Short mmCIF file of C-alpha atoms and ligand atoms in Angstrom, two decimals:
data_model
loop_
_atom_site.label_atom_id
_atom_site.label_comp_id
_atom_site.label_asym_id
_atom_site.label_seq_id
_atom_site.Cartn_x
_atom_site.Cartn_y
_atom_site.Cartn_z
CA UNK X 1 2.87 2.41 19.18
CA UNK X 2 6.28 0.90 19.75
CA UNK X 3 8.42 0.94 16.63
CA UNK X 4 8.07 3.89 14.29
CA UNK X 5 9.25 2.38 11.05
CA UNK X 6 7.07 3.34 8.14
CA UNK X 7 4.36 0.75 9.00
CA UNK X 8 4.14 1.76 12.67
CA UNK X 9 4.17 5.45 11.86
CA UNK X 10 1.54 5.16 9.15
CA UNK X 11 -0.83 3.08 11.24
CA UNK X 12 -0.50 5.53 14.12
CA UNK X 13 -1.18 8.52 11.86
CA UNK X 14 -4.21 6.67 10.52
CA UNK X 15 -5.49 6.23 14.11
CA UNK X 16 -4.91 9.91 14.81
CA UNK X 17 -6.82 10.88 11.67
CA UNK X 18 -9.77 8.94 13.06
CA UNK X 19 -9.85 11.04 16.21
CA UNK X 20 -7.73 8.94 18.56
CA UNK X 21 -5.02 10.65 20.62
CA UNK X 22 -1.88 8.59 20.03
CA UNK X 23 1.65 8.24 21.34
CA UNK X 24 4.55 6.78 19.36
CA UNK X 25 7.68 5.47 21.05
CA UNK X 26 11.03 5.02 19.39
CA UNK X 27 14.51 5.36 20.88
CA UNK X 28 15.49 7.12 17.68
CA UNK X 29 14.63 10.84 18.12
CA UNK X 30 14.63 11.35 14.37
CA UNK X 31 11.77 8.85 14.02
CA UNK X 32 9.65 10.49 16.71
CA UNK X 33 10.36 13.83 15.05
CA UNK X 34 9.20 12.52 11.67
CA UNK X 35 6.07 11.13 13.33
CA UNK X 36 5.09 14.47 14.83
CA UNK X 37 5.90 16.48 11.73
CA UNK X 38 3.83 14.18 9.49
CA UNK X 39 0.69 14.35 11.65
CA UNK X 40 -2.39 15.89 10.02
CA UNK X 41 -3.36 19.33 11.38
CA UNK X 42 -5.71 19.12 14.34
CA UNK X 43 -4.74 15.57 15.34
CA UNK X 44 -3.10 14.60 18.63
CA UNK X 45 0.16 12.79 17.93
CA UNK X 46 3.02 12.70 20.41
CA UNK X 47 6.44 11.13 19.93
CA UNK X 48 8.38 9.96 22.97
CA UNK X 49 11.84 8.46 23.42
CA UNK X 50 11.34 6.56 26.68
CA UNK X 51 8.82 3.91 27.64
CA UNK X 52 8.24 5.63 30.98
CA UNK X 53 6.96 8.74 29.18
CA UNK X 54 4.70 6.65 26.99
CA UNK X 55 3.23 4.77 29.93
CA UNK X 56 2.50 8.05 31.73
CA UNK X 57 0.50 9.34 28.80
CA UNK X 58 -1.76 6.31 28.28
CA UNK X 59 -5.17 5.68 29.80
CA UNK X 60 -5.72 2.33 31.49
CA UNK X 61 -6.17 -0.37 30.41
CA UNK X 62 -3.29 0.68 28.21
CA UNK X 63 -3.44 -0.35 24.60
CA UNK X 64 0.12 -0.73 23.43
CA UNK X 65 0.82 -1.95 19.96
CA UNK X 66 4.20 -2.87 18.57
CA UNK X 67 5.26 -3.03 14.96
CA UNK X 68 8.81 -4.33 15.13
CA UNK X 69 10.56 -7.09 13.14
CA UNK X 70 9.38 -10.62 14.02
CA UNK X 71 11.49 -12.77 16.35
CA UNK X 72 13.75 -11.55 19.13
CA UNK X 73 12.75 -7.85 18.82
CA UNK X 74 9.20 -8.76 19.92
CA UNK X 75 10.50 -10.57 23.00
CA UNK X 76 12.80 -7.63 23.74
CA UNK X 77 9.87 -5.21 23.68
CA UNK X 78 7.86 -7.47 25.99
CA UNK X 79 10.83 -7.70 28.32
CA UNK X 80 11.15 -3.90 28.46
CA UNK X 81 7.41 -3.44 29.01
CA UNK X 82 7.01 -5.92 31.86
CA UNK X 83 8.20 -3.60 34.66
CA UNK X 84 5.95 -0.72 33.55
CA UNK X 85 2.70 -2.53 32.73
CA UNK X 86 -0.29 -2.79 35.06
CA UNK X 87 -2.69 -5.71 35.33
CA UNK X 88 -5.26 -5.62 32.53
CA UNK X 89 -3.04 -3.73 30.08
CA UNK X 90 -3.20 -4.92 26.48
CA UNK X 91 -0.12 -5.55 24.36
CA UNK X 92 -0.67 -6.04 20.63
CA UNK X 93 1.89 -7.49 18.26
CA UNK X 94 0.98 -6.24 14.77
CA UNK X 95 4.00 -7.74 12.99
CA UNK X 96 4.40 -10.98 11.06
CA UNK X 97 5.28 -13.15 14.06
CA UNK X 98 5.35 -16.93 13.80
CA UNK X 99 2.17 -18.19 15.41
CA UNK X 100 4.01 -20.56 17.76
CA UNK X 101 5.89 -17.55 19.19
CA UNK X 102 2.56 -15.80 19.64
CA UNK X 103 1.12 -18.82 21.44
CA UNK X 104 4.04 -18.79 23.86
CA UNK X 105 3.71 -15.02 24.41
CA UNK X 106 -0.08 -15.17 24.97
CA UNK X 107 0.45 -17.75 27.74
CA UNK X 108 3.38 -15.91 29.28
CA UNK X 109 1.53 -12.59 29.40
CA UNK X 110 -1.70 -14.16 30.65
CA UNK X 111 0.15 -15.70 33.59
CA UNK X 112 1.35 -12.21 34.50
CA UNK X 113 -2.15 -10.70 34.28
CA UNK X 114 -1.68 -8.92 30.95
CA UNK X 115 -3.53 -9.38 27.68
CA UNK X 116 -1.60 -10.21 24.53
CA UNK X 117 -3.10 -9.98 21.07
CA UNK X 118 -1.34 -11.39 18.00
CA UNK X 119 -2.63 -9.39 15.08
CA UNK X 120 -1.96 -9.63 11.36
CA UNK X 121 -1.93 -6.36 9.44
CA UNK X 122 -1.90 -6.44 5.67
CA UNK X 123 -1.73 -3.77 3.03
CA UNK X 124 1.84 -2.53 3.09
CA UNK X 125 2.78 1.09 3.80
CA UNK X 126 -0.15 2.64 1.97
CA UNK X 127 -2.60 0.22 3.53
CA UNK X 128 -1.38 1.11 7.00
CA UNK X 129 -1.90 4.80 6.28
CA UNK X 130 -5.24 4.61 4.44
CA UNK X 131 -6.91 1.41 5.58
CA UNK X 132 -5.38 -2.04 6.02
CA UNK X 133 -7.03 -5.41 6.51
CA UNK X 134 -6.57 -6.33 10.16
CA UNK X 135 -6.56 -9.86 11.60
CA UNK X 136 -6.58 -9.82 15.40
CA UNK X 137 -6.84 -13.02 17.42
CA UNK X 138 -6.29 -14.29 20.91
CA UNK X 139 -7.57 -12.73 24.05
CA UNK X 140 -11.34 -12.28 23.63
CA UNK X 141 -11.48 -10.15 26.80
CA UNK X 142 -9.12 -7.63 25.24
CA UNK X 143 -10.93 -7.40 21.91
CA UNK X 144 -13.75 -4.99 22.91
CA UNK X 145 -11.09 -2.52 24.08
CA UNK X 146 -9.37 -2.40 20.69
CA UNK X 147 -12.30 -3.09 18.37
CA UNK X 148 -13.54 0.52 17.90
CA UNK X 149 -10.07 1.77 16.99
CA UNK X 150 -9.34 -1.13 14.63
CA UNK X 151 -12.70 -0.75 12.91
CA UNK X 152 -12.10 2.97 12.46
CA UNK X 153 -8.69 2.58 10.83
CA UNK X 154 -9.31 -0.51 8.70
CA UNK X 155 -10.24 -0.58 5.03
CA UNK X 156 -13.99 -0.67 4.32
CA UNK X 157 -15.88 -2.67 1.72
CA UNK X 158 -19.47 -1.49 1.20
CA UNK X 159 -19.07 0.30 4.53
CA UNK X 160 -18.06 -2.93 6.30
CA UNK X 161 -14.72 -2.74 8.16
CA UNK X 162 -12.02 -5.18 7.06
CA UNK X 163 -11.29 -6.32 10.59
CA UNK X 164 -12.77 -9.16 12.62
CA UNK X 165 -11.81 -11.31 15.55
CA UNK X 166 -10.02 -14.22 13.88
CA UNK X 167 -10.08 -16.82 16.64
CA UNK X 168 -8.39 -18.03 19.79
CA UNK X 169 -4.76 -17.85 20.89
CA UNK X 170 -2.50 -17.22 17.91
CA UNK X 171 -5.29 -17.34 15.30
CA UNK X 172 -4.64 -13.77 14.11
CA UNK X 173 -1.08 -14.54 13.18
CA UNK X 174 -2.06 -17.91 11.73
CA UNK X 175 -4.59 -16.25 9.44
CA UNK X 176 -2.01 -13.65 8.39
CA UNK X 177 0.58 -16.37 7.73
CA UNK X 178 -1.80 -18.18 5.39
CA UNK X 179 -2.74 -14.86 3.77
CA UNK X 180 0.93 -14.49 2.91
CA UNK X 181 1.14 -18.08 1.63
CA UNK X 182 -1.67 -17.27 -0.81
CA UNK X 183 0.13 -14.01 -1.63
CA UNK X 184 3.25 -16.00 -2.57
CA UNK X 185 1.19 -18.35 -4.76
CA UNK X 186 -0.57 -15.57 -6.67
CA UNK X 187 2.65 -13.61 -7.15
CA UNK X 188 4.34 -16.71 -8.58
CA UNK X 189 1.39 -17.35 -10.90
CA UNK X 190 1.41 -13.78 -12.17
CA UNK X 191 5.17 -14.02 -12.77
CA UNK X 192 4.59 -17.17 -14.85
CA UNK X 193 2.04 -15.37 -17.02
CA UNK X 194 4.57 -12.53 -17.43
CA UNK X 195 7.22 -15.01 -18.55
CA UNK X 196 4.93 -16.54 -21.17
CA UNK X 197 3.85 -13.14 -22.48
CA UNK X 198 7.30 -11.59 -22.43
CA UNK X 199 9.75 -14.36 -23.36
CA UNK X 200 7.10 -16.53 -25.03
CA UNK X 201 5.07 -14.05 -27.06
CA UNK X 202 7.70 -11.32 -27.11
CA UNK X 203 5.42 -8.59 -25.74
CA UNK X 204 7.16 -5.38 -24.69
CA UNK X 205 6.40 -3.51 -21.47
CA UNK X 206 3.77 -1.27 -23.01
CA UNK X 207 1.97 -4.28 -24.48
CA UNK X 208 2.27 -6.05 -21.12
CA UNK X 209 0.73 -3.03 -19.42
CA UNK X 210 -2.27 -3.33 -21.76
CA UNK X 211 -2.74 -7.06 -21.09
CA UNK X 212 -2.67 -6.66 -17.31
CA UNK X 213 -4.87 -3.59 -17.58
CA UNK X 214 -7.49 -5.54 -19.50
CA UNK X 215 -7.27 -8.36 -17.02
CA UNK X 216 -7.57 -6.03 -14.06
CA UNK X 217 -10.57 -4.32 -15.66
CA UNK X 218 -12.31 -7.70 -15.85
CA UNK X 219 -12.77 -10.76 -13.66
CA UNK X 220 -9.09 -10.82 -12.64
CA UNK X 221 -9.51 -7.50 -10.86
CA UNK X 222 -7.22 -7.66 -7.84
CA UNK X 223 -4.56 -5.66 -6.06
CA UNK X 224 -1.70 -7.86 -7.30
CA UNK X 225 -2.76 -7.71 -10.97
CA UNK X 226 -3.32 -3.97 -10.63
CA UNK X 227 0.19 -3.25 -9.31
CA UNK X 228 1.66 -5.60 -11.92
CA UNK X 229 -0.04 -3.49 -14.62
CA UNK X 230 1.58 -0.33 -13.27
CA UNK X 231 5.02 -1.87 -12.80
CA UNK X 232 5.42 -2.21 -16.59
CA UNK X 233 5.22 1.53 -17.19
CA UNK X 234 7.73 2.59 -14.53
CA UNK X 235 10.93 4.00 -16.02
CA UNK X 236 14.34 3.55 -14.40
CA UNK X 237 15.83 6.83 -13.19
CA UNK X 238 19.42 5.62 -13.66
CA UNK X 239 19.08 4.50 -17.29
CA UNK X 240 16.53 5.08 -20.01
CA UNK X 241 15.16 1.55 -19.62
CA UNK X 242 12.04 0.29 -17.93
CA UNK X 243 12.77 -0.40 -14.26
CA UNK X 244 11.39 -3.94 -14.29
CA UNK X 245 14.03 -4.92 -16.86
CA UNK X 246 16.83 -3.62 -14.63
CA UNK X 247 15.85 -5.71 -11.59
CA UNK X 248 17.90 -8.81 -10.78
CA UNK X 249 15.80 -11.97 -10.99
CA UNK X 250 16.44 -13.19 -7.44
CA UNK X 251 13.42 -13.08 -5.12
CA UNK X 252 13.71 -12.24 -1.45
CA UNK X 253 11.50 -13.70 1.26
CA UNK X 254 11.01 -12.94 4.92
CA UNK X 255 9.65 -16.39 5.71
CA UNK X 256 5.86 -16.29 6.02
CA UNK X 257 5.33 -18.25 2.79
CA UNK X 258 7.72 -20.95 3.93
CA UNK X 259 6.04 -21.08 7.35
CA UNK X 260 2.68 -21.64 5.64
CA UNK X 261 4.11 -24.59 3.71
CA UNK X 262 5.92 -25.98 6.72
CA UNK X 263 2.85 -25.85 8.89
CA UNK X 264 0.60 -27.28 6.19
CA UNK X 265 3.01 -30.19 5.92
CA UNK X 266 3.03 -30.72 9.67
CA UNK X 267 -0.76 -30.81 9.69
CA UNK X 268 -1.03 -32.99 6.56
CA UNK X 269 -2.77 -30.35 4.43
CA UNK X 270 -1.85 -30.18 0.72
CA UNK X 271 -0.98 -26.66 -0.46
CA UNK X 272 1.18 -27.49 -3.51
CA UNK X 273 0.88 -24.11 -5.20
CA UNK X 274 2.14 -22.32 -2.09
CA UNK X 275 4.95 -24.91 -1.78
CA UNK X 276 5.85 -24.34 -5.43
CA UNK X 277 5.89 -20.58 -5.00
CA UNK X 278 8.33 -20.94 -2.10
CA UNK X 279 10.47 -23.38 -4.12
CA UNK X 280 10.66 -21.10 -7.15
CA UNK X 281 11.76 -18.12 -5.06
CA UNK X 282 14.45 -20.40 -3.66
CA UNK X 283 15.46 -21.57 -7.14
CA UNK X 284 15.71 -17.96 -8.28
CA UNK X 285 18.55 -17.44 -5.79
CA UNK X 286 20.76 -19.89 -7.73
CA UNK X 287 21.48 -17.30 -10.39
CA UNK X 288 25.04 -18.48 -11.15
CA UNK X 289 24.04 -22.11 -11.55
CA UNK X 290 21.05 -21.11 -13.67
CA UNK X 291 23.33 -19.11 -15.91
CA UNK X 292 25.62 -22.11 -16.37
CA UNK X 293 22.68 -24.45 -17.01
CA UNK X 294 21.16 -22.08 -19.55
CA UNK X 295 24.31 -22.43 -21.65
CA UNK X 296 23.99 -26.22 -21.59
CA UNK X 297 20.24 -26.66 -22.03
CA UNK X 298 18.79 -24.39 -24.68
CA UNK X 299 15.15 -23.30 -24.63
CA UNK X 300 13.16 -25.03 -27.38
CA UNK X 301 12.30 -22.67 -30.21
CA UNK X 302 8.65 -23.68 -30.59
CA UNK X 303 6.23 -20.83 -31.20
CA UNK X 304 2.84 -20.43 -29.59
CA UNK X 305 0.59 -22.52 -31.87
CA UNK X 306 -2.42 -20.20 -31.64
CA UNK X 307 -2.89 -16.52 -32.54
CA UNK X 308 -1.57 -14.05 -29.95
CA UNK X 309 -5.01 -12.81 -28.92
CA UNK X 310 -6.25 -16.36 -28.40
CA UNK X 311 -3.24 -17.23 -26.26
CA UNK X 312 -3.67 -14.11 -24.11
CA UNK X 313 -7.32 -15.01 -23.58
CA UNK X 314 -6.36 -18.58 -22.61
CA UNK X 315 -3.68 -17.28 -20.27
CA UNK X 316 -6.12 -14.95 -18.50
CA UNK X 317 -8.44 -17.91 -17.97
CA UNK X 318 -5.58 -20.02 -16.63
CA UNK X 319 -4.57 -17.30 -14.19
CA UNK X 320 -8.16 -16.97 -13.01
CA UNK X 321 -8.42 -20.76 -12.54
CA UNK X 322 -5.10 -20.93 -10.69
CA UNK X 323 -5.90 -17.97 -8.46
CA UNK X 324 -9.07 -19.69 -7.29
CA UNK X 325 -7.13 -22.88 -6.58
CA UNK X 326 -4.51 -20.92 -4.60
CA UNK X 327 -7.18 -19.41 -2.38
CA UNK X 328 -8.78 -22.85 -2.10
CA UNK X 329 -5.56 -24.40 -0.79
CA UNK X 330 -4.93 -21.62 1.74
CA UNK X 331 -8.53 -21.57 2.96
CA UNK X 332 -8.59 -25.36 3.26
CA UNK X 333 -5.45 -25.09 5.38
CA UNK X 334 -7.13 -22.55 7.65
CA UNK X 335 -10.21 -24.72 8.05
CA UNK X 336 -8.18 -27.78 9.09
CA UNK X 337 -5.69 -25.86 11.23
CA UNK X 338 -8.57 -24.16 13.01
CA UNK X 339 -9.81 -27.56 14.20
CA UNK X 340 -6.42 -29.20 14.78
CA UNK X 341 -5.01 -26.27 16.72
CA UNK X 342 -8.32 -25.44 18.41
CA UNK X 343 -8.40 -21.85 17.14
CA UNK X 344 -12.09 -21.52 16.14
CA UNK X 345 -11.27 -19.40 13.10
CA UNK X 346 -14.46 -17.89 11.63
CA UNK X 347 -13.86 -18.62 7.94
CA UNK X 348 -16.73 -16.43 6.83
CA UNK X 349 -15.18 -13.44 8.63
CA UNK X 350 -11.72 -14.18 7.25
CA UNK X 351 -12.86 -13.93 3.64
CA UNK X 352 -14.97 -10.92 4.57
CA UNK X 353 -11.96 -8.98 5.87
CA UNK X 354 -9.75 -10.06 2.96
CA UNK X 355 -12.12 -8.32 0.54
CA UNK X 356 -10.38 -4.98 1.09
CA UNK X 357 -7.12 -3.47 2.31
CA UNK X 358 -4.93 -6.58 2.08
CA UNK X 359 -2.43 -7.68 -0.54
CA UNK X 360 -4.59 -10.61 -1.73
CA UNK X 361 -7.79 -8.60 -2.11
CA UNK X 362 -9.64 -9.36 -5.32
CA UNK X 363 -13.19 -9.46 -6.58
CA UNK X 364 -13.05 -13.23 -6.10
CA UNK X 365 -13.23 -12.75 -2.35
CA UNK X 366 -16.85 -11.62 -2.74
CA UNK X 367 -17.65 -14.98 -4.35
CA UNK X 368 -15.88 -16.85 -1.53
CA UNK X 369 -17.72 -14.71 1.02
CA UNK X 370 -21.03 -15.85 -0.49
CA UNK X 371 -19.87 -19.48 -0.45
CA UNK X 372 -19.12 -19.36 3.29
CA UNK X 373 -22.34 -17.47 3.89
CA UNK X 374 -24.18 -20.46 2.39
CA UNK X 375 -22.05 -22.96 4.30
CA UNK X 376 -19.78 -21.68 7.11
CA UNK X 377 -18.41 -25.23 7.52
CA UNK X 378 -17.27 -25.51 3.89
CA UNK X 379 -14.11 -27.65 3.97
CA UNK X 380 -12.90 -26.61 0.52
CA UNK X 381 -14.30 -23.87 -1.70
CA UNK X 382 -13.97 -26.22 -4.72
CA UNK X 383 -17.08 -27.96 -3.38
CA UNK X 384 -19.22 -24.83 -3.72
CA UNK X 385 -21.54 -24.90 -6.74
CA UNK X 386 -20.88 -21.36 -7.95
CA UNK X 387 -17.10 -21.71 -7.64
CA UNK X 388 -17.28 -25.08 -9.42
CA UNK X 389 -18.96 -23.35 -12.36
CA UNK X 390 -16.18 -20.78 -12.56
CA UNK X 391 -13.53 -23.50 -12.62
CA UNK X 392 -15.41 -25.64 -15.14
CA UNK X 393 -15.44 -22.70 -17.52
CA UNK X 394 -11.66 -22.17 -17.27
CA UNK X 395 -10.17 -25.62 -16.89
CA UNK X 396 -9.73 -26.36 -20.61
CA UNK X 397 -7.81 -23.17 -21.24
CA UNK X 398 -5.62 -23.89 -18.23
CA UNK X 399 -4.73 -27.20 -19.86
CA UNK X 400 -4.12 -25.45 -23.20
CA UNK X 401 -1.77 -22.89 -21.68
CA UNK X 402 0.23 -25.54 -19.82
CA UNK X 403 0.58 -27.62 -23.00
CA UNK X 404 1.83 -24.57 -24.94
CA UNK X 405 4.24 -23.68 -22.12
CA UNK X 406 5.67 -27.19 -22.08
CA UNK X 407 6.23 -27.08 -25.85
CA UNK X 408 7.90 -23.70 -25.60
CA UNK X 409 10.06 -24.80 -22.67
CA UNK X 410 9.01 -22.14 -20.18
CA UNK X 411 8.53 -23.11 -16.54
CA UNK X 412 4.96 -22.88 -15.25
CA UNK X 413 5.40 -24.89 -12.07
CA UNK X 414 2.71 -23.06 -10.09
CA UNK X 415 0.14 -23.26 -12.90
CA UNK X 416 0.89 -26.95 -13.29
CA UNK X 417 0.61 -27.59 -9.57
CA UNK X 418 -2.81 -25.94 -9.44
CA UNK X 419 -4.05 -28.11 -12.27
CA UNK X 420 -2.62 -31.28 -10.72
CA UNK X 421 -4.15 -30.39 -7.36
CA UNK X 422 -7.48 -29.89 -9.12
CA UNK X 423 -7.18 -33.14 -11.10
CA UNK X 424 -6.23 -35.14 -8.00
CA UNK X 425 -8.87 -33.50 -5.82
CA UNK X 426 -11.60 -34.35 -8.32
CA UNK X 427 -10.43 -38.00 -8.62
CA UNK X 428 -12.66 -40.37 -6.78
CA UNK X 429 -9.98 -43.01 -7.14
CA UNK X 430 -6.32 -42.04 -6.94
CA UNK X 431 -3.41 -44.38 -7.76
CA UNK X 432 -2.56 -44.53 -4.06
CA UNK X 433 -3.70 -48.15 -3.92
CA UNK X 434 -0.43 -48.94 -5.67
CA UNK X 435 1.58 -46.99 -3.09
CA UNK X 436 -0.13 -48.97 -0.33
CA UNK X 437 0.73 -52.20 -2.14
CA UNK X 438 4.38 -51.14 -2.45
CA UNK X 439 4.56 -50.17 1.24
CA UNK X 440 3.11 -53.48 2.24
CA UNK X 441 5.46 -55.31 -0.16
CA UNK X 442 8.71 -53.91 1.17
CA UNK X 443 7.79 -53.01 4.73
CA UNK X 444 4.68 -54.97 5.76
CA UNK X 445 3.01 -51.62 6.43
CA UNK X 446 -0.44 -53.14 5.81
CA UNK X 447 -3.32 -51.79 3.74
CA UNK X 448 -7.10 -51.45 3.87
CA UNK X 449 -9.45 -53.10 1.36
CA UNK X 450 -12.30 -51.61 -0.63
CA UNK X 451 -14.65 -54.53 0.08
CA UNK X 452 -14.29 -55.19 3.82
CA UNK X 453 -13.11 -53.31 6.92
CA UNK X 454 -9.88 -54.16 8.71
CA UNK X 455 -6.14 -54.06 8.19
CA UNK X 456 -4.43 -56.53 5.88
CA UNK X 457 -0.97 -57.72 5.00
CA UNK X 458 0.01 -59.98 2.11
CA UNK X 459 3.10 -61.91 1.08
CA UNK X 460 3.90 -60.12 -2.19
CA UNK X 461 7.06 -61.79 -3.46
CA UNK X 462 6.44 -64.09 -6.39
CA UNK X 463 6.94 -67.70 -5.31
C1 6PG Z 1 1.16 -7.67 3.66
C2 6PG Z 1 2.45 -8.28 3.23
C3 6PG Z 1 3.54 -7.91 4.19
C4 6PG Z 1 4.94 -8.12 3.66
C5 6PG Z 1 5.24 -9.53 3.27
C6 6PG Z 1 6.45 -9.65 2.38
O1 6PG Z 1 0.21 -8.42 3.82
O2 6PG Z 1 1.08 -6.45 3.80
O3 6PG Z 1 2.32 -9.65 3.18
O4 6PG Z 1 3.29 -8.58 5.38
O5 6PG Z 1 5.16 -7.28 2.59
O6 6PG Z 1 5.47 -10.22 4.44
O7 6PG Z 1 6.86 -10.93 2.49
P1 6PG Z 1 8.15 -11.51 1.81
O8 6PG Z 1 9.28 -10.56 2.14
O9 6PG Z 1 8.34 -12.82 2.47
O10 6PG Z 1 7.86 -11.56 0.36
#
């Protein structure tokens, strides 16, 4: 393992716990020291401070994984490795690299006789230590050499490892990128429900804990709802307040959500809830302007027009509806990108390995798994009968919640975008005929007709 930050260290310790003898490299002697001192008794874990030492200790073909920040650091590691590698050695990038960088690196390394695997790893620090979801792609020749180790360390659902070969070239990193896009969408949706419960209904943190607990105990059971539940009970150690109330409302982002949106746009795939989630994180950064605007534009004082319990029930339904739509958008992106970028992503395996270990794991993944089992070529999960039934049951309450939120003046951009996506997707006829007419009017861009094939142009200006 190259890079012994907490993720690299934890994943390596996880491998050691599963009986693999491992070596961790970091120039920083303190990090190699921490690695060795945190190894479980009886495991073989060695920390080294030079690449030469590491290379000496590894069997061939060498399996060298790096967990370093995306971008230049990955190229730097490759550069340092080149002189010491032997033909057939396998280099694995387990970070959140942009898939186009991975594509370039796969080619570059192949030309030199080395294997390069772009691999998504999800689950944060704890996941890395106890069982992450792992999304390797690329070099099929290399996969058998790393498969046993990855299967051993990954999370398991019903005994099935949450790791599978995710497709050609940079597919592993593409799948992880879209995973993170969905992660952004769900996090934004949960934050909107929090806003409505907290500012809208006036619930305090202990009441919020109870709502998210109930949700997580039911059909909304998921990692992100579960951690949200626990966040509300965490006390600040600097004041006597709850920690969540002491956190500045500006969201950070390392880029994977934005990349998902950017790439979806390039490929012509609509993922409006992911786009919205990226936008709202961006808007959160304008704290000073928001403060000024809040003094000018007051929030309406309308109350929720239904009893508290009813509203909470409606809100849970809306979150459930919107979560499904978020997965639907991300999975639809994967299905199209797989074809367009010739990655051969096995959709059925992707939802299988997202069932455990990763940040977007939820009981819904089991339903999606069944949908792809029935039809591996499913273009959009909204077309599956069982999923359609789930959405049908929740769509009215999604509308109700959005109407209440609009009256109360609280932003629910992600909820609204899921509903609009749903309403447009289920429209046999969209108002896009008018857009075509306008384009033809001002730019002679032509249009197609509903009653005969061909391309047409009309003179639109009134005589
Ligand atoms: C995961 C996470 C992980 C990381 C995010 C954070 O699957 O384990 O997605 O990869 O925590 O990239 O992303 P932002 O900093 O962009 O929110």
